[in-house]
Amino acid sequence: MEKTEKPVPRCDGLNGEFFDFCANHELRFQRCVECGTWRHIPRYTCAACGSDSWSWEDASRKGKLYTWTVIVLSTPHSTTMFLMPLS
């Protein structure tokens, strides 16, 4: 049986910054400086107000698992959705 490589996320640009935080056991999301809107997947501009001023903010350490699934194609892939209070 041929061994398949595990899929890895793209780790360049803003995506790379997000995964660098994850590698350091930090969960951070972007937050718009102008309107305070949280966002993920990382982007350069806010979808709510169009501002390009943002910062990486520490996410809450508490949340509730809302749903999960495991998808098996060539390799297993799991997806989870958490509800987290963001201040």
XYZ file of N, CA and C in Angstrom:
261
model
N 0.838 -1.174 0.000
C 0.000 0.000 0.000
C 0.889 1.246 0.000
N 0.573 2.177 -0.878
C 1.348 3.399 -1.005
C 0.956 4.393 0.075
N 1.951 4.974 0.730
C 1.691 5.957 1.792
C 1.415 7.320 1.162
N 0.345 7.957 1.604
C -0.004 9.275 1.085
C 0.478 10.352 2.037
N 0.921 11.442 1.468
C 1.337 12.584 2.271
C 0.111 13.259 2.884
N 0.266 13.725 4.119
C -0.823 14.477 4.749
C -0.938 15.833 4.066
N -2.162 16.295 3.837
C -2.308 17.628 3.249
C -1.879 18.679 4.268
N -1.225 19.710 3.801
C -0.809 20.802 4.676
C -1.367 22.112 4.140
N -1.700 23.037 5.035
C -2.233 24.321 4.576
C -1.142 25.178 3.949
N -1.564 26.110 3.126
C -0.617 27.092 2.586
C -0.154 27.970 3.737
N 1.131 28.108 3.899
C 1.673 28.864 5.033
C 2.457 30.077 4.570
N 1.865 30.831 3.659
C 2.498 32.067 3.220
C 1.543 33.232 3.444
N 2.053 34.445 3.432
C 1.217 35.631 3.599
C 0.459 35.628 4.918
N -0.753 36.143 4.896
C -1.586 36.212 6.100
C -1.917 34.829 6.630
N -2.107 33.879 5.739
C -2.371 32.504 6.152
C -1.206 31.967 6.973
N 0.008 32.281 6.539
C 1.202 31.864 7.253
C 1.276 32.473 8.643
N 0.883 33.747 8.757
C 0.877 34.396 10.070
C -0.078 33.672 11.019
N -1.267 33.318 10.524
C -2.245 32.604 11.347
C -1.668 31.277 11.842
N -1.061 30.501 10.928
C -0.524 29.201 11.320
C 0.730 29.316 12.185
N 1.464 30.423 12.075
C 2.578 30.657 13.000
C 2.069 30.805 14.428
N 0.972 31.539 14.602
C 0.369 31.652 15.935
C -0.068 30.277 16.438
N -0.717 29.516 15.565
C -1.171 28.167 15.955
C 0.001 27.289 16.382
N 1.124 27.375 15.673
C 2.305 26.583 16.009
C 2.842 26.946 17.390
N 2.576 28.179 17.826
C 2.986 28.636 19.161
C 1.873 28.472 20.189
N 0.857 27.649 19.850
C -0.278 27.365 20.740
C -1.076 28.619 21.083
N -1.198 29.512 20.101
C -2.002 30.718 20.253
C -3.099 30.699 19.196
N -4.320 31.027 19.601
C -5.414 31.136 18.644
C -5.741 32.618 18.508
N -5.379 33.180 17.373
C -5.600 34.603 17.118
C -6.362 34.774 15.810
N -7.228 35.780 15.808
C -7.968 36.133 14.606
C -7.752 37.610 14.330
N -7.995 38.007 13.100
C -7.906 39.410 12.752
C -9.131 40.151 13.289
N -8.893 41.400 13.679
C -9.991 42.262 14.111
C -9.768 43.641 13.493
N -10.821 44.183 12.903
C -10.746 45.489 12.264
C -10.565 46.572 13.330
N -9.585 47.443 13.129
C -9.333 48.536 14.065
C -10.447 49.573 13.978
N -11.001 49.769 12.795
C -12.018 50.809 12.589
C -13.394 50.439 13.169
N -13.900 49.251 12.829
C -15.277 48.905 13.237
C -15.352 47.775 14.261
N -14.215 47.115 14.557
C -14.192 46.059 15.568
C -14.661 44.697 15.099
N -14.933 44.525 13.806
C -15.408 43.246 13.274
C -14.292 42.211 13.284
N -14.605 41.020 13.814
C -13.662 39.892 13.778
C -13.762 39.216 12.415
N -12.667 38.613 11.979
C -12.748 37.896 10.702
C -11.774 36.730 10.655
N -12.206 35.718 9.939
C -11.380 34.574 9.597
C -12.038 33.964 8.371
N -11.415 33.776 7.418
C -10.087 33.567 6.908
C -9.406 34.947 6.804
N -8.085 35.012 7.119
C -7.376 36.292 7.097
C -7.468 36.998 5.744
N -7.698 38.317 5.816
C -7.784 39.152 4.609
C -7.111 40.496 4.892
N -6.807 41.230 3.853
C -6.149 42.532 4.010
C -7.133 43.661 4.281
N -8.397 43.487 3.897
C -9.379 44.546 4.137
C -10.628 43.973 4.814
N -11.297 44.825 5.569
C -12.509 44.432 6.292
C -13.699 44.370 5.341
N -14.428 43.274 5.373
C -15.610 43.124 4.519
C -16.750 44.011 5.017
N -16.739 44.366 6.309
C -17.828 45.167 6.868
C -17.702 46.652 6.530
N -16.465 47.200 6.648
C -16.329 48.647 6.451
C -15.293 49.026 5.394
N -14.528 48.063 4.888
C -13.546 48.334 3.848
C -12.203 48.841 4.351
N -12.043 48.955 5.663
C -10.796 49.455 6.225
C -9.654 48.457 6.014
N -8.443 49.003 5.855
C -7.287 48.126 5.767
C -6.462 48.180 7.064
N -7.057 48.707 8.128
C -6.413 48.741 9.449
C -6.946 47.592 10.285
N -6.050 46.687 10.694
C -6.474 45.515 11.456
C -5.338 45.080 12.365
N -5.665 44.202 13.312
C -4.650 43.637 14.199
C -5.012 42.187 14.494
N -4.014 41.422 14.918
C -4.244 40.046 15.346
C -4.627 40.094 16.819
N -5.782 39.562 17.176
C -6.266 39.576 18.555
C -6.372 38.156 19.087
N -6.048 37.998 20.347
C -6.138 36.706 21.018
C -7.603 36.299 21.147
N -7.919 35.074 20.774
C -9.297 34.577 20.872
C -9.569 34.082 22.285
N -10.822 33.982 22.602
C -11.235 33.466 23.898
C -10.738 32.039 24.073
N -10.460 31.655 25.286
C -10.018 30.287 25.577
C -11.207 29.380 25.901
N -12.414 29.898 25.754
C -13.611 29.109 26.054
C -14.510 29.068 24.830
N -15.228 27.981 24.705
C -16.146 27.857 23.587
C -16.958 26.578 23.712
N -17.861 26.382 22.791
C -18.718 25.199 22.791
C -18.614 24.544 21.421
N -18.330 23.239 21.429
C -18.289 22.497 20.180
C -19.705 22.420 19.628
N -19.896 22.967 18.442
C -21.218 23.033 17.834
C -21.484 21.816 16.962
N -20.519 21.439 16.154
C -20.678 20.279 15.281
C -19.304 19.818 14.803
N -19.225 18.599 14.322
C -17.989 18.073 13.749
C -18.315 16.965 12.770
N -17.361 16.716 11.890
C -17.516 15.634 10.928
C -16.139 15.146 10.499
N -16.063 13.923 10.075
C -14.837 13.373 9.505
C -15.158 12.926 8.090
N -14.377 13.408 7.155
C -14.571 13.082 5.747
C -13.387 12.225 5.306
N -13.665 11.088 4.715
C -12.579 10.219 4.260
C -12.648 10.109 2.745
N -11.649 10.693 2.092
C -11.501 10.520 0.649
C -10.228 9.703 0.467
N -9.153 10.346 0.065
C -7.884 9.613 0.012
C -7.226 9.595 1.389
N -7.463 10.659 2.182
C -6.988 10.715 3.570
C -8.106 11.291 4.436
N -8.166 10.913 5.705
C -9.200 11.477 6.582
C -8.990 12.975 6.802
N -10.071 13.696 6.865
C -10.053 15.140 7.097
C -11.177 15.457 8.070
N -10.875 16.149 9.147
C -11.942 16.485 10.089
C -12.215 17.975 10.064
N -13.460 18.324 10.240
C -13.901 19.708 10.285
C -14.707 19.900 11.554
N -14.423 20.967 12.262
C -15.171 21.283 13.482
C -15.662 22.711 13.428
N -16.717 22.987 14.156
C -17.233 24.348 14.272
C -17.430 24.631 15.748
N -16.781 25.676 16.231
C -16.922 26.099 17.613
C -17.635 27.422 17.686
N -18.449 27.600 18.717
C -19.031 28.898 19.024
C -18.182 29.478 20.144
N -17.551 30.625 19.870
C -16.657 31.226 20.843
C -17.082 32.656 21.114
N -17.136 33.039 22.390
C -17.398 34.439 22.684
C -16.172 35.270 22.364
N -16.314 36.278 21.549
C -15.211 37.181 21.215
C -15.524 38.524 21.830
N -14.597 39.047 22.589
C -14.862 40.328 23.259
C -14.553 41.498 22.360
